[in-house]
Short mmCIF file of C-alpha atoms in Angstrom, two decimals:
data_model
loop_
_atom_site.label_atom_id
_atom_site.label_comp_id
_atom_site.label_asym_id
_atom_site.label_seq_id
_atom_site.Cartn_x
_atom_site.Cartn_y
_atom_site.Cartn_z
CA MET A 1 118.52 156.80 80.18
CA GLU A 2 119.29 159.29 82.61
CA SER A 3 120.61 156.15 84.81
CA CYS A 4 122.80 154.72 82.25
CA ILE A 5 124.29 158.18 81.51
CA SER A 6 125.21 158.76 85.48
CA ALA A 7 126.69 155.25 85.49
CA SER A 8 128.79 156.06 82.55
CA ASP A 9 129.56 159.39 84.09
CA ARG A 10 130.66 158.02 87.42
CA ARG A 11 132.70 155.18 85.37
CA PHE A 12 134.58 157.95 83.44
CA LYS A 13 135.10 159.97 86.38
CA ASP A 14 136.41 156.78 88.51
CA ARG A 15 138.87 156.00 85.61
CA ARG A 16 140.02 159.96 85.37
CA GLN A 17 140.72 159.89 89.51
CA LYS A 18 142.28 156.49 89.11
CA SER A 19 144.79 158.11 86.15
CA GLU A 20 145.50 161.12 88.12
CA LEU A 21 146.09 158.85 91.25
CA ARG A 22 148.67 156.74 89.55
CA SER A 23 149.97 160.05 87.98
CA GLN A 24 150.48 161.61 91.44
CA ILE A 25 152.06 158.26 92.63
CA LYS A 26 154.47 158.34 89.69
CA ASP A 27 155.34 162.06 90.51
CA GLY A 28 155.80 161.13 93.90
CA GLU A 29 158.21 158.29 93.27
CA GLY A 30 160.32 160.81 90.80
CA LEU A 31 160.24 163.13 93.44
CA PHE A 32 161.46 160.98 96.18
CA SER A 33 163.80 159.19 94.05
CA SER A 34 165.51 162.67 93.24
CA LEU A 35 165.83 163.50 97.11
CA GLY A 36 167.07 160.03 97.63
CA SER A 37 169.78 160.64 94.81
CA ALA A 38 170.81 163.92 96.33
CA LEU A 39 170.80 162.84 99.93
CA TRP A 40 172.89 159.94 99.17
CA ILE A 41 175.35 162.17 97.58
CA LEU A 42 175.40 164.56 100.33
CA SER A 43 175.80 161.76 102.75
CA LEU A 44 178.80 160.62 100.55
CA LYS A 45 180.40 163.96 100.60
CA ILE A 46 180.16 164.58 104.01
CA CYS A 47 181.97 161.27 104.80
CA LEU A 48 184.56 161.76 102.58
CA LEU A 49 185.27 165.44 104.23
CA SER A 50 184.89 163.60 107.73
CA SER A 51 187.67 161.01 106.29
CA VAL A 52 189.91 164.01 105.37
CA ILE A 53 189.49 165.65 108.46
CA CYS A 54 190.16 162.57 110.45
CA LEU A 55 193.40 162.03 108.49
CA LEU A 56 194.49 165.77 108.95
CA SER A 57 193.91 166.32 112.46
CA PRO A 58 196.95 164.22 113.97
CA VAL A 59 199.32 166.01 111.21
CA LEU A 60 197.64 169.52 112.11
CA CYS A 61 197.91 168.90 115.76
CA SER A 62 201.48 167.55 115.81
CA ALA A 63 202.69 170.28 113.86
CA ALA A 64 200.90 173.02 116.18
CA MET A 65 202.26 171.22 119.02
CA ILE A 66 205.86 170.90 117.35
CA ASP A 67 205.95 174.61 116.57
CA ARG A 68 204.87 176.42 119.33
CA VAL A 69 206.26 179.56 120.94
CA VAL A 70 208.54 178.82 123.95
CA ALA A 71 209.84 182.43 124.25
CA SER A 72 209.37 185.76 122.85
CA VAL A 73 211.73 189.13 123.02
CA ASP A 74 209.39 192.02 122.44
CA ASP A 75 207.07 191.11 119.45
CA ARG A 76 209.30 188.58 118.07
CA ALA A 77 209.01 184.98 119.25
CA ILE A 78 211.00 182.10 119.47
CA THR A 79 209.27 178.76 118.40
CA LEU A 80 210.04 175.25 119.61
CA LEU A 81 211.36 174.19 115.97
CA GLU A 82 214.12 177.21 116.39
CA PHE A 83 214.80 176.22 119.74
CA ASN A 84 215.51 172.47 118.92
CA LYS A 85 217.58 173.34 115.76
CA ASP A 86 219.92 175.92 117.70
CA PHE A 87 220.08 173.44 120.67
CA GLU A 88 221.17 170.56 118.55
CA GLU A 89 223.72 172.63 116.78
CA MET A 90 225.19 174.53 120.09
CA ASN A 91 225.66 171.12 121.41
CA LYS A 92 227.96 169.68 118.61
CA LEU A 93 229.96 172.49 119.58
CA HIS A 94 230.03 172.13 123.22
CA SER A 95 227.78 170.90 125.86
CA MET A 96 224.89 173.28 126.85
CA THR A 97 221.84 173.05 129.07
CA LYS A 98 218.23 174.34 127.47
CA ALA A 99 218.49 177.04 129.67
CA GLU A 100 221.98 178.23 128.25
CA VAL A 101 220.81 177.73 125.02
CA LEU A 102 217.49 179.92 125.28
CA GLU A 103 219.38 182.91 126.78
CA ALA A 104 221.77 182.37 124.10
CA MET A 105 219.04 182.65 121.54
CA ILE A 106 217.59 185.71 123.45
CA ASN A 107 220.78 187.55 123.60
CA ARG A 108 221.37 186.99 120.05
CA ARG A 109 217.85 188.42 119.35
CA LEU A 110 218.76 191.47 121.40
CA LEU A 111 222.11 192.07 119.87
CA LEU A 112 220.79 191.57 116.47
CA ARG A 113 218.03 194.20 117.01
CA GLU A 114 220.49 196.82 118.04
CA ALA A 115 222.72 195.97 115.16
CA LYS A 116 219.76 196.66 112.82
CA LYS A 117 218.76 199.97 114.48
CA MET A 118 222.34 201.10 113.80
CA ARG A 119 221.76 200.08 109.83
CA PHE A 120 224.91 197.43 110.24
CA GLU A 121 224.60 194.92 107.36
CA GLY A 122 226.32 191.50 106.32
CA ALA A 123 225.93 188.19 104.72
CA THR A 124 224.56 186.37 107.64
CA ASP A 125 222.86 187.59 111.21
CA GLU A 126 226.22 186.50 112.81
CA ALA A 127 228.08 188.66 110.63
CA VAL A 128 225.88 191.70 111.55
CA ILE A 129 226.10 190.89 115.25
CA LYS A 130 230.11 190.61 115.16
CA GLU A 131 230.23 193.90 113.22
CA TYR A 132 228.19 195.52 115.61
CA LEU A 133 229.94 194.06 118.67
CA ASP A 134 233.52 195.10 116.95
CA ILE A 135 232.53 199.00 116.82
CA LYS A 136 230.32 198.78 120.07
CA ILE A 137 232.65 197.25 122.45
CA ARG A 138 235.90 195.75 121.07
CA SER A 139 237.32 198.92 119.43
CA LEU A 140 236.84 200.55 122.71
CA ILE A 141 238.93 198.59 124.76
CA PHE A 142 242.61 199.48 125.49
CA ILE A 143 244.86 197.47 127.65
CA LYS A 144 247.61 199.61 129.00
CA GLU A 145 251.09 198.21 129.05
CA ASP A 146 251.30 198.05 132.85
CA MET A 147 248.44 195.85 132.92
CA ILE A 148 249.82 193.25 131.08
CA ARG A 149 253.06 193.43 133.12
CA ASN A 150 250.97 193.18 136.24
CA PHE A 151 249.13 190.22 134.91
CA TYR A 152 252.54 188.61 134.05
CA ALA A 153 253.99 189.54 137.71
CA GLU A 154 250.84 187.92 139.59
CA ASN A 155 250.65 184.92 137.69
CA THR A 156 254.52 183.75 137.30
CA ASP A 157 253.56 180.06 137.95
CA LYS A 158 251.80 180.16 134.45
CA TRP A 159 254.96 181.65 132.83
CA THR A 160 257.41 179.34 134.22
CA GLY A 161 260.71 179.07 131.81
CA HIS A 162 258.89 182.09 129.62
CA GLU A 163 260.16 185.69 129.47
CA TYR A 164 257.83 188.37 129.48
CA ILE A 165 258.42 189.45 126.28
CA SER A 166 257.52 186.19 124.71
CA VAL A 167 254.31 185.75 126.32
CA ARG A 168 253.05 189.19 126.20
CA ASP A 169 250.85 189.04 123.15
CA GLU A 170 249.00 186.25 124.60
CA ILE A 171 248.68 188.18 128.04
CA GLU A 172 247.24 190.95 126.07
CA THR A 173 244.82 188.59 123.95
CA TYR A 174 243.70 187.09 127.21
CA LEU A 175 242.95 190.38 128.72
CA VAL A 176 241.12 191.86 125.83
CA GLU A 177 238.70 189.12 125.92
CA LYS A 178 238.02 189.13 129.53
CA GLU A 179 237.37 193.00 129.40
CA PHE A 180 235.35 192.43 126.29
CA ASN A 181 233.05 189.50 127.74
CA ASP A 182 232.76 191.65 130.87
CA ARG A 183 231.46 194.65 128.84
CA LEU A 184 229.31 192.39 126.82
CA LYS A 185 227.58 190.98 129.56
CA LYS A 186 226.91 194.42 131.14
CA HIS A 187 225.60 195.46 127.57
CA LEU A 188 223.17 192.55 127.40
CA GLU A 189 221.93 193.30 130.91
CA GLU A 190 221.19 196.66 129.84
CA LEU A 191 219.26 195.76 126.64
CA ARG A 192 217.50 192.87 128.92
CA ASP A 193 216.15 195.74 131.20
CA LYS A 194 214.73 197.79 128.03
CA ALA A 195 212.96 194.86 126.52
CA GLU A 196 210.08 192.95 127.41
CA ILE A 197 210.97 188.88 127.39
CA ASN A 198 208.73 186.24 128.07
CA LEU A 199 209.43 182.66 128.81
CA MET A 200 207.00 179.85 127.86
CA ILE A 201 209.13 176.78 128.54
CA ASP A 202 210.41 175.33 131.72
CA LYS A 203 214.38 175.87 131.51
CA GLU A 204 216.14 172.60 132.55
#
């Protein structure tokens, strides 16, 4: 009798253990299935992110290369995009080298900075600079009559057939512009001495 009960107990225990084992296997399969799904989604997101980065990298790198800094005036940068734009526009008027364009851009920054320090205003930066130069330099220029007559006398070959009175204003205008340019050059040299100018591009 006892042996029969023992055998029955063993069978019951065996069935219960098998049932628990099957339950654990199913739970494990569910766990592995959930983990697999999560890993698959994560892998898909990583692949998509990598694809986006690969697509954007050439654009970002290209933009960074195009818009690099080529020069600076104190704390103000001149970018390659700005330089290329000014180079194209200035060469529409007359032929200029890259070095000449870069020097012109630096000079413009210096003059604009000084004009704004003195509270000059205008619709455009060019208007502000012009007003500044008119007050700072041009208004101080005075050409004496004897200077005009002397220039006429020293360049008679240029005025053949023309009386002094007919070319006087033309000579005065020329002398004013010459004096203006001389004073402007000196003024820019003074501004450059006080500024920190850095070039990050070869001037050709």
